[in-house]
PDB file of C-alpha atoms in Angstrom:
ATOM      1  CA  MET A 196      28.017  -1.976  11.604  1.00  0.00           C
ATOM      2  CA  ILE A 197      28.378  -3.861  14.861  1.00  0.00           C
ATOM      3  CA  ALA A 198      31.588  -4.975  16.539  1.00  0.00           C
ATOM      4  CA  ILE A 199      32.391  -6.899  19.705  1.00  0.00           C
ATOM      5  CA  CYS A 200      35.203  -5.488  21.838  1.00  0.00           C
ATOM      6  CA  VAL A 201      36.715  -7.750  24.478  1.00  0.00           C
ATOM      7  CA  SER A 202      39.211  -6.064  26.776  1.00  0.00           C
ATOM      8  CA  GLY A 203      40.969  -6.408  30.099  1.00  0.00           C
ATOM      9  CA  ILE A 204      43.205  -9.085  31.584  1.00  0.00           C
ATOM     10  CA  ILE A 205      42.688 -12.610  30.312  1.00  0.00           C
ATOM     11  CA  SER A 206      41.087 -15.216  32.540  1.00  0.00           C
ATOM     12  CA  GLU A 207      42.128 -18.856  32.834  1.00  0.00           C
ATOM     13  CA  ASN A 208      39.230 -20.052  30.680  1.00  0.00           C
ATOM     14  CA  TYR A 209      39.171 -17.114  28.280  1.00  0.00           C
ATOM     15  CA  LYS A 210      39.299 -19.372  25.203  1.00  0.00           C
ATOM     16  CA  THR A 211      36.040 -21.058  26.197  1.00  0.00           C
ATOM     17  CA  VAL A 212      34.498 -17.677  27.020  1.00  0.00           C
ATOM     18  CA  VAL A 213      35.508 -16.305  23.621  1.00  0.00           C
ATOM     19  CA  ASP A 214      34.218 -19.385  21.784  1.00  0.00           C
ATOM     20  CA  ARG A 215      30.893 -18.902  23.528  1.00  0.00           C
ATOM     21  CA  ILE A 216      30.778 -15.220  22.567  1.00  0.00           C
ATOM     22  CA  ARG A 217      31.450 -16.135  18.939  1.00  0.00           C
ATOM     23  CA  SER A 218      28.623 -18.710  18.978  1.00  0.00           C
ATOM     24  CA  ILE A 219      26.113 -16.156  20.291  1.00  0.00           C
ATOM     25  CA  PHE A 220      27.025 -12.958  18.426  1.00  0.00           C
ATOM     26  CA  PRO A 221      27.677 -13.161  14.651  1.00  0.00           C
ATOM     27  CA  TYR A 222      29.797 -10.017  14.535  1.00  0.00           C
ATOM     28  CA  PRO A 223      33.481  -9.196  14.051  1.00  0.00           C
ATOM     29  CA  ILE A 224      35.374  -9.398  17.331  1.00  0.00           C
ATOM     30  CA  PHE A 225      38.373  -7.379  18.471  1.00  0.00           C
ATOM     31  CA  PHE A 226      40.537  -7.875  21.537  1.00  0.00           C
ATOM     32  CA  SER A 227      42.891  -5.893  23.727  1.00  0.00           C
ATOM     33  CA  THR A 228      44.996  -6.175  26.831  1.00  0.00           C
ATOM     34  CA  TRP A 229      47.859  -4.314  28.465  1.00  0.00           C
ATOM     35  CA  ASN A 230      51.498  -4.466  27.458  1.00  0.00           C
ATOM     36  CA  GLY A 231      53.389  -6.719  29.858  1.00  0.00           C
ATOM     37  CA  ARG A 232      50.298  -8.795  30.652  1.00  0.00           C
ATOM     38  CA  PRO A 233      49.689 -12.354  29.367  1.00  0.00           C
ATOM     39  CA  LEU A 234      48.492 -12.229  25.770  1.00  0.00           C
ATOM     40  CA  PRO A 235      45.406 -14.065  24.526  1.00  0.00           C
ATOM     41  CA  GLU A 236      45.860 -16.333  21.525  1.00  0.00           C
ATOM     42  CA  VAL A 237      43.474 -14.482  19.234  1.00  0.00           C
ATOM     43  CA  LYS A 238      43.444 -12.491  16.028  1.00  0.00           C
ATOM     44  CA  ASN A 239      42.608  -8.774  15.908  1.00  0.00           C
ATOM     45  CA  LEU A 240      44.565  -8.149  19.123  1.00  0.00           C
ATOM     46  CA  HIS A 241      45.600  -4.661  20.238  1.00  0.00           C
ATOM     47  CA  THR A 242      47.868  -3.943  23.179  1.00  0.00           C
ATOM     48  CA  PHE A 243      48.245  -0.668  25.057  1.00  0.00           C
ATOM     49  CA  ASP A 244      50.357   0.755  27.855  1.00  0.00           C
ATOM     50  CA  GLU A 245      48.501   0.361  31.120  1.00  0.00           C
ATOM     51  CA  PRO A 246      47.667   3.781  32.604  1.00  0.00           C
ATOM     52  CA  THR A 247      49.024   4.785  36.000  1.00  0.00           C
ATOM     53  CA  PHE A 248      46.649   6.700  38.233  1.00  0.00           C
ATOM     54  CA  GLU A 249      48.057   9.691  40.109  1.00  0.00           C
ATOM     55  CA  TYR A 250      44.721  10.151  41.828  1.00  0.00           C
ATOM     56  CA  HIS A 251      42.170   7.762  43.314  1.00  0.00           C
ATOM     57  CA  PRO A 252      39.165   7.383  40.966  1.00  0.00           C
ATOM     58  CA  MET A 253      36.817   6.723  43.873  1.00  0.00           C
ATOM     59  CA  LEU A 254      38.193   9.033  46.564  1.00  0.00           C
ATOM     60  CA  ASP A 255      39.577  12.055  44.694  1.00  0.00           C
ATOM     61  CA  VAL A 256      36.663  12.715  42.345  1.00  0.00           C
ATOM     62  CA  GLU A 257      33.349  14.526  42.473  1.00  0.00           C
ATOM     63  CA  GLU A 258      30.912  12.150  44.154  1.00  0.00           C
ATOM     64  CA  PRO A 259      27.987  11.155  41.944  1.00  0.00           C
ATOM     65  CA  PRO A 260      24.503  11.544  43.519  1.00  0.00           C
ATOM     66  CA  CYS A 261      24.162   7.859  44.294  1.00  0.00           C
ATOM     67  CA  ALA A 262      23.521   6.474  47.767  1.00  0.00           C
ATOM     68  CA  ILE A 263      25.423   3.272  47.027  1.00  0.00           C
ATOM     69  CA  PHE A 264      28.508   5.252  46.034  1.00  0.00           C
ATOM     70  CA  GLY A 265      28.188   7.248  49.246  1.00  0.00           C
ATOM     71  CA  HIS A 266      27.907   4.034  51.240  1.00  0.00           C
ATOM     72  CA  LEU A 267      31.030   2.611  49.608  1.00  0.00           C
ATOM     73  CA  VAL A 268      33.100   5.763  50.131  1.00  0.00           C
ATOM     74  CA  LYS A 269      33.266   7.241  53.616  1.00  0.00           C
ATOM     75  CA  LYS A 270      32.924  10.982  54.013  1.00  0.00           C
ATOM     76  CA  SER A 271      36.375  10.922  55.597  1.00  0.00           C
ATOM     77  CA  GLY A 272      37.808   9.955  52.226  1.00  0.00           C
ATOM     78  CA  LYS A 273      38.271   6.227  52.723  1.00  0.00           C
ATOM     79  CA  ILE A 274      36.758   3.090  51.250  1.00  0.00           C
ATOM     80  CA  ARG A 275      34.451   1.478  53.803  1.00  0.00           C
ATOM     81  CA  ARG A 276      35.360  -2.115  52.986  1.00  0.00           C
ATOM     82  CA  LEU A 277      38.745  -3.297  54.187  1.00  0.00           C
ATOM     83  CA  GLY A 278      41.235  -3.887  51.407  1.00  0.00           C
ATOM     84  CA  ARG A 279      39.150  -2.134  48.758  1.00  0.00           C
ATOM     85  CA  GLU A 280      41.091   1.130  48.663  1.00  0.00           C
ATOM     86  CA  LYS A 281      44.031  -0.406  46.782  1.00  0.00           C
ATOM     87  CA  GLN A 282      41.756  -2.574  44.676  1.00  0.00           C
ATOM     88  CA  THR A 283      39.595   0.333  43.551  1.00  0.00           C
ATOM     89  CA  LEU A 284      42.632   2.445  42.641  1.00  0.00           C
ATOM     90  CA  THR A 285      42.564   0.749  39.239  1.00  0.00           C
ATOM     91  CA  SER A 286      38.775   0.590  38.970  1.00  0.00           C
ATOM     92  CA  ALA A 287      38.689   2.993  36.018  1.00  0.00           C
ATOM     93  CA  THR A 288      41.418   1.169  34.097  1.00  0.00           C
ATOM     94  CA  GLN A 289      38.869  -1.077  32.391  1.00  0.00           C
ATOM     95  CA  ILE A 290      37.073   1.982  31.003  1.00  0.00           C
ATOM     96  CA  LEU A 291      40.268   3.316  29.443  1.00  0.00           C
ATOM     97  CA  GLY A 292      41.145  -0.098  28.049  1.00  0.00           C
ATOM     98  CA  HIS A 293      37.793  -0.415  26.351  1.00  0.00           C
ATOM     99  CA  CYS A 294      37.838   3.110  24.951  1.00  0.00           C
ATOM    100  CA  ALA A 295      41.375   2.615  23.633  1.00  0.00           C
ATOM    101  CA  LEU A 296      40.243  -0.511  21.788  1.00  0.00           C
ATOM    102  CA  VAL A 297      37.183   1.228  20.356  1.00  0.00           C
ATOM    103  CA  ASN A 298      39.416   4.039  19.102  1.00  0.00           C
ATOM    104  CA  ALA A 299      41.711   1.492  17.434  1.00  0.00           C
ATOM    105  CA  ILE A 300      39.146  -0.372  15.338  1.00  0.00           C
ATOM    106  CA  PRO A 301      37.796   0.844  11.977  1.00  0.00           C
ATOM    107  CA  GLU A 302      35.326   3.716  12.191  1.00  0.00           C
ATOM    108  CA  THR A 303      32.784   1.753  10.169  1.00  0.00           C
ATOM    109  CA  TYR A 304      31.846  -0.023  13.410  1.00  0.00           C
ATOM    110  CA  THR A 305      29.344   2.322  15.009  1.00  0.00           C
ATOM    111  CA  THR A 306      27.659   0.026  17.538  1.00  0.00           C
ATOM    112  CA  ILE A 307      29.822  -1.691  20.141  1.00  0.00           C
ATOM    113  CA  ILE A 308      29.251  -4.740  22.336  1.00  0.00           C
ATOM    114  CA  ARG A 309      31.706  -4.451  25.231  1.00  0.00           C
ATOM    115  CA  LEU A 310      32.684  -7.663  26.983  1.00  0.00           C
ATOM    116  CA  ARG A 311      35.272  -8.978  29.426  1.00  0.00           C
ATOM    117  CA  TYR A 312      37.382 -12.115  29.166  1.00  0.00           C
ATOM    118  CA  ASP A 313      35.384 -13.606  32.043  1.00  0.00           C
ATOM    119  CA  THR A 314      31.810 -12.704  31.078  1.00  0.00           C
ATOM    120  CA  ILE A 315      29.587 -15.699  30.362  1.00  0.00           C
ATOM    121  CA  VAL A 316      26.733 -14.690  28.066  1.00  0.00           C
ATOM    122  CA  SER A 317      23.418 -16.547  28.031  1.00  0.00           C
ATOM    123  CA  SER A 318      22.699 -18.528  24.877  1.00  0.00           C
ATOM    124  CA  GLU A 319      18.979 -18.418  25.753  1.00  0.00           C
ATOM    125  CA  VAL A 320      18.551 -14.652  25.364  1.00  0.00           C
ATOM    126  CA  ASP A 321      17.872 -12.790  22.130  1.00  0.00           C
ATOM    127  CA  PHE A 322      19.858  -9.553  22.413  1.00  0.00           C
ATOM    128  CA  THR A 323      18.573  -8.110  19.109  1.00  0.00           C
ATOM    129  CA  LYS A 324      16.272  -5.657  20.886  1.00  0.00           C
ATOM    130  CA  TYR A 325      19.160  -4.146  22.839  1.00  0.00           C
ATOM    131  CA  ILE A 326      21.435  -3.900  19.818  1.00  0.00           C
ATOM    132  CA  LYS A 327      18.731  -1.959  18.000  1.00  0.00           C
ATOM    133  CA  MET A 328      18.333   0.326  21.008  1.00  0.00           C
ATOM    134  CA  ALA A 329      22.064   1.055  20.942  1.00  0.00           C
ATOM    135  CA  GLU A 330      21.883   1.749  17.208  1.00  0.00           C
ATOM    136  CA  ASN A 331      19.321   4.423  18.105  1.00  0.00           C
ATOM    137  CA  GLY A 332      21.510   6.011  20.781  1.00  0.00           C
ATOM    138  CA  THR A 333      20.689   4.185  24.022  1.00  0.00           C
ATOM    139  CA  VAL A 334      23.341   2.679  26.292  1.00  0.00           C
ATOM    140  CA  ILE A 335      22.500  -0.736  27.753  1.00  0.00           C
ATOM    141  CA  GLY A 336      24.380  -2.230  30.697  1.00  0.00           C
ATOM    142  CA  PHE A 337      24.032  -5.828  31.854  1.00  0.00           C
ATOM    143  CA  GLY A 338      24.669  -7.239  35.318  1.00  0.00           C
ATOM    144  CA  ASN A 339      23.659  -9.907  37.765  1.00  0.00           C
ATOM    145  CA  PHE A 340      22.299  -8.757  41.124  1.00  0.00           C
ATOM    146  CA  ASN A 341      20.176 -10.343  43.830  1.00  0.00           C
ATOM    147  CA  SER A 342      19.990  -7.148  45.892  1.00  0.00           C
ATOM    148  CA  GLU A 343      20.855  -3.495  45.613  1.00  0.00           C
ATOM    149  CA  LYS A 344      24.450  -4.194  46.641  1.00  0.00           C
ATOM    150  CA  GLN A 345      25.419  -7.785  45.957  1.00  0.00           C
ATOM    151  CA  SER A 346      25.812 -10.059  42.976  1.00  0.00           C
ATOM    152  CA  TRP A 347      24.704 -13.644  43.255  1.00  0.00           C
ATOM    153  CA  GLU A 348      25.996 -17.052  42.355  1.00  0.00           C
ATOM    154  CA  LEU A 349      24.048 -18.984  39.744  1.00  0.00           C
ATOM    155  CA  ALA A 350      24.438 -22.270  37.907  1.00  0.00           C
ATOM    156  CA  GLU A 351      24.332 -20.351  34.613  1.00  0.00           C
ATOM    157  CA  PRO A 352      23.510 -16.848  33.360  1.00  0.00           C
ATOM    158  CA  SER A 353      19.827 -16.120  33.855  1.00  0.00           C
ATOM    159  CA  SER A 354      17.640 -15.988  30.766  1.00  0.00           C
ATOM    160  CA  LYS A 355      15.045 -13.967  32.679  1.00  0.00           C
ATOM    161  CA  LEU A 356      15.680 -10.267  32.184  1.00  0.00           C
ATOM    162  CA  LYS A 357      14.514  -7.269  34.184  1.00  0.00           C
ATOM    163  CA  GLU A 358      15.118  -3.742  32.945  1.00  0.00           C
ATOM    164  CA  TYR A 359      15.797  -0.627  35.013  1.00  0.00           C
ATOM    165  CA  THR A 360      15.746   2.921  33.743  1.00  0.00           C
ATOM    166  CA  HIS A 361      17.558   5.878  35.290  1.00  0.00           C
ATOM    167  CA  LYS A 362      16.643   6.247  38.991  1.00  0.00           C
ATOM    168  CA  SER A 363      14.061   3.466  38.820  1.00  0.00           C
ATOM    169  CA  THR A 364      15.926   1.608  41.570  1.00  0.00           C
ATOM    170  CA  PRO A 365      18.775   2.639  43.903  1.00  0.00           C
ATOM    171  CA  ARG A 366      21.098   0.262  42.033  1.00  0.00           C
ATOM    172  CA  SER A 367      20.455   2.214  38.819  1.00  0.00           C
ATOM    173  CA  HIS A 368      21.385   5.700  40.003  1.00  0.00           C
ATOM    174  CA  TYR A 369      24.002   7.304  37.778  1.00  0.00           C
ATOM    175  CA  ASN A 370      25.769   4.026  37.021  1.00  0.00           C
ATOM    176  CA  ILE A 371      25.904   1.518  34.190  1.00  0.00           C
ATOM    177  CA  TRP A 372      26.320  -2.166  34.920  1.00  0.00           C
ATOM    178  CA  ASP A 373      29.362  -3.452  33.149  1.00  0.00           C
ATOM    179  CA  ASN A 374      29.442  -7.237  32.786  1.00  0.00           C
ATOM    180  CA  MET A 375      28.394  -6.396  29.233  1.00  0.00           C
ATOM    181  CA  ILE A 376      27.617  -3.004  27.714  1.00  0.00           C
ATOM    182  CA  ILE A 377      26.069  -2.306  24.311  1.00  0.00           C
ATOM    183  CA  HIS A 378      26.532   1.295  23.247  1.00  0.00           C
ATOM    184  CA  PRO A 379      26.956   3.738  20.362  1.00  0.00           C
ATOM    185  CA  ARG A 380      30.626   4.057  19.446  1.00  0.00           C
ATOM    186  CA  GLU A 381      30.768   7.849  19.702  1.00  0.00           C
ATOM    187  CA  LYS A 382      29.859   7.775  23.388  1.00  0.00           C
ATOM    188  CA  CYS A 383      33.404   6.605  24.213  1.00  0.00           C
ATOM    189  CA  ALA A 384      34.931   9.978  23.341  1.00  0.00           C
ATOM    190  CA  ASN A 385      36.857  11.960  25.974  1.00  0.00           C
ATOM    191  CA  ALA A 386      37.554   9.134  28.429  1.00  0.00           C
ATOM    192  CA  PHE A 387      41.282   9.837  28.289  1.00  0.00           C
ATOM    193  CA  LYS A 388      40.632  13.571  28.625  1.00  0.00           C
ATOM    194  CA  LEU A 389      38.730  12.931  31.855  1.00  0.00           C
ATOM    195  CA  PHE A 390      41.593  10.717  33.026  1.00  0.00           C
ATOM    196  CA  GLU A 391      44.198  13.385  32.274  1.00  0.00           C
ATOM    197  CA  GLN A 392      42.081  15.926  34.153  1.00  0.00           C
ATOM    198  CA  LYS A 393      41.942  13.490  37.105  1.00  0.00           C
ATOM    199  CA  LYS A 394      38.157  13.448  36.877  1.00  0.00           C
ATOM    200  CA  LEU A 395      37.470   9.939  35.573  1.00  0.00           C
ATOM    201  CA  ILE A 396      35.476   7.933  38.141  1.00  0.00           C
ATOM    202  CA  GLY A 397      35.907   4.201  38.695  1.00  0.00           C
ATOM    203  CA  MET A 398      33.550   1.245  38.531  1.00  0.00           C
ATOM    204  CA  GLU A 399      29.990   1.511  37.193  1.00  0.00           C
ATOM    205  CA  TRP A 400      29.820   5.241  37.924  1.00  0.00           C
ATOM    206  CA  GLY A 401      32.707   5.862  35.540  1.00  0.00           C
ATOM    207  CA  TRP A 402      30.908   4.049  32.758  1.00  0.00           C
ATOM    208  CA  TYR A 403      27.903   6.313  33.314  1.00  0.00           C
ATOM    209  CA  GLN A 404      30.183   9.366  33.387  1.00  0.00           C
ATOM    210  CA  VAL A 405      31.749   8.515  30.017  1.00  0.00           C
ATOM    211  CA  LEU A 406      28.801   7.033  28.152  1.00  0.00           C
ATOM    212  CA  CYS A 407      26.024   9.312  29.444  1.00  0.00           C
ATOM    213  CA  ASP A 408      26.849  12.117  31.859  1.00  0.00           C
ATOM    214  CA  GLN A 409      29.356  13.976  29.695  1.00  0.00           C
ATOM    215  CA  TRP A 410      26.658  14.078  27.007  1.00  0.00           C
ATOM    216  CA  ASP A 411      24.035  15.407  29.447  1.00  0.00           C
ATOM    217  CA  SER A 412      22.088  12.231  28.821  1.00  0.00           C
ATOM    218  CA  THR A 413      20.221   9.701  30.933  1.00  0.00           C
ATOM    219  CA  ASP A 414      19.374   7.573  27.906  1.00  0.00           C
ATOM    220  CA  TYR A 415      20.427   4.254  29.359  1.00  0.00           C
ATOM    221  CA  ILE A 416      18.953   1.153  30.907  1.00  0.00           C
ATOM    222  CA  ASN A 417      20.445  -1.537  33.119  1.00  0.00           C
ATOM    223  CA  VAL A 418      19.386  -5.133  32.545  1.00  0.00           C
ATOM    224  CA  ASN A 419      19.518  -7.728  35.291  1.00  0.00           C
ATOM    225  CA  GLY A 420      20.244 -11.099  33.678  1.00  0.00           C
ATOM    226  CA  GLY A 421      21.641 -12.411  30.430  1.00  0.00           C
ATOM    227  CA  VAL A 422      25.216 -12.518  31.742  1.00  0.00           C
ATOM    228  CA  ILE A 423      27.264 -13.672  34.696  1.00  0.00           C
ATOM    229  CA  LEU A 424      30.919 -13.375  35.599  1.00  0.00           C
ATOM    230  CA  GLU A 425      32.719 -16.704  35.574  1.00  0.00           C
ATOM    231  CA  LYS A 426      33.687 -16.395  39.256  1.00  0.00           C
ATOM    232  CA  LEU A 427      29.985 -16.318  40.176  1.00  0.00           C
ATOM    233  CA  CYS A 428      28.981 -19.235  37.964  1.00  0.00           C
ATOM    234  CA  THR A 429      28.780 -22.466  39.947  1.00  0.00           C
ATOM    235  CA  THR A 430      28.801 -24.631  36.811  1.00  0.00           C
ATOM    236  CA  PRO A 431      32.062 -25.022  34.879  1.00  0.00           C
ATOM    237  CA  ILE A 432      31.707 -22.957  31.729  1.00  0.00           C
ATOM    238  CA  GLU A 433      32.415 -25.898  29.423  1.00  0.00           C
ATOM    239  CA  GLN A 434      29.336 -27.626  30.877  1.00  0.00           C
ATOM    240  CA  ILE A 435      26.897 -24.785  30.243  1.00  0.00           C
TER     241      ILE A 435
END
């Protein structure tokens, strides 16, 4: 069975985002956020204590063999971009939040569609192919990029999709794009163990670490298109 898991901190227009998700995916939907954070007005809501990191998930971890990661993190142990060191300190929190939610829902749900409260999903894309791939063990990440490093602004999520396998492009080296992820449920195991061992990596590299690397697997693809974060969408979501 398939379930949608929406996690993180709610956005201003989360109700419209959620309504859109419901109109596109005909599956049960579960939600989570952190205790002490604003609560969404939804059913099937789980709340968890927000983890505190005693290590930096980008600076104090084993560096994945990805040139983009190396460009982001200086060899001297600092984040290259000003102001990003504090921001990226919590960059693995979203992974733990999602895995906590997956662990909390009934075990009958074996295929998971992971979404954020600010992910706008295209109504023009048929995602059936990718759901079937996940049912057969593949992890599928979705993002929106106009170059190897930068996302782009669009009037709406693109309905034109381009797929990238492992190492097929520098932007798809040991990372999984995370605007939306469709994956087998069992792949979420051990995220909290990695966190407790101070090994869990942040951002897209952490998703790869949890969903693929710990299983000695490169069975994933990244898909450019089909989604966009609300902050990058130039059209108000209610008008899409």
